[in-house]
C-alpha cells in the first residue's frame, strides 16, 4: 500500500539493533561473514518484494513511464539503411519513452541490433 499510495501509510517497526549485529548471529559455514549474510538477505528481501503482484505492477508502470530508448546506426546501418529499409524508423531514436512504443517496435529494434544495423544506448 505504501508504494501504491506513494506515502508512508504503514510505518516500519523501529530498529533496535544494527543490521551487522543481527548478521553476526546468522553466520554459518555457507555465509562466513556478516557482509555476506547481509548481501544474501538483500537478495532474498528483493525477491520477496518482487513476487508481490502489486509491487511488480507498480515497478513496471514506473519503468515504462521513465525509461528512455536511444539508438544510433552502426557503419553497416549507415551504408544499408535507406528510406525504404524496414529499420529506417529505428535508426536514430533519441530518448523515446518506452511506454510510447507500439506493437512489435521494440522487437524490431532488438532485431536491428542483433543484425548489426543499430546500437542500443
Short mmCIF file of C-alpha atoms in Angstrom, two decimals, residues 20-71:
data_model
loop_
_atom_site.label_atom_id
_atom_site.label_comp_id
_atom_site.label_asym_id
_atom_site.label_seq_id
_atom_site.Cartn_x
_atom_site.Cartn_y
_atom_site.Cartn_z
CA UNK A 20 25.57 -6.00 11.24
CA UNK A 21 24.84 -7.17 14.81
CA UNK A 22 21.94 -9.31 13.61
CA UNK A 23 24.01 -10.63 10.69
CA UNK A 24 26.81 -11.71 13.04
CA UNK A 25 24.34 -14.03 14.77
CA UNK A 26 23.45 -15.67 11.47
CA UNK A 27 26.96 -16.58 10.29
CA UNK A 28 27.15 -20.18 9.05
CA UNK A 29 29.62 -22.30 7.13
CA UNK A 30 27.88 -21.21 3.92
CA UNK A 31 27.87 -17.46 4.77
CA UNK A 32 31.01 -16.79 6.77
CA UNK A 33 30.95 -13.02 7.23
CA UNK A 34 28.30 -10.50 8.32
CA UNK A 35 28.66 -8.70 4.99
CA UNK A 36 27.93 -11.91 3.11
CA UNK A 37 24.87 -12.57 5.30
CA UNK A 38 23.59 -9.03 4.62
CA UNK A 39 24.22 -9.37 0.88
CA UNK A 40 22.19 -12.56 0.80
CA UNK A 41 19.45 -11.02 2.97
CA UNK A 42 19.13 -8.12 0.48
CA UNK A 43 18.73 -10.60 -2.38
CA UNK A 44 16.05 -12.56 -0.53
CA UNK A 45 14.21 -9.38 0.54
CA UNK A 46 14.25 -8.05 -3.02
CA UNK A 47 12.98 -11.35 -4.36
CA UNK A 48 10.14 -11.44 -1.82
CA UNK A 49 9.16 -7.87 -2.65
CA UNK A 50 9.17 -8.54 -6.37
CA UNK A 51 6.98 -11.65 -6.04
CA UNK A 52 4.12 -9.49 -4.76
CA UNK A 53 1.83 -8.65 -7.74
CA UNK A 54 1.16 -5.06 -6.65
CA UNK A 55 4.88 -4.36 -6.34
CA UNK A 56 5.53 -5.84 -9.78
CA UNK A 57 2.75 -3.77 -11.33
CA UNK A 58 3.98 -0.57 -9.65
CA UNK A 59 7.61 -1.11 -10.72
CA UNK A 60 6.56 -1.99 -14.25
CA UNK A 61 4.36 1.11 -14.59
CA UNK A 62 7.11 3.41 -13.24
CA UNK A 63 9.65 1.78 -15.57
CA UNK A 64 7.54 2.40 -18.66
CA UNK A 65 6.87 5.98 -17.55
CA UNK A 66 10.55 6.83 -17.05
CA UNK A 67 12.62 4.53 -19.31
CA UNK A 68 14.01 6.14 -22.46
CA UNK A 69 15.34 4.34 -25.54
CA UNK A 70 18.01 5.75 -27.84
CA UNK A 71 19.56 4.17 -30.94
#
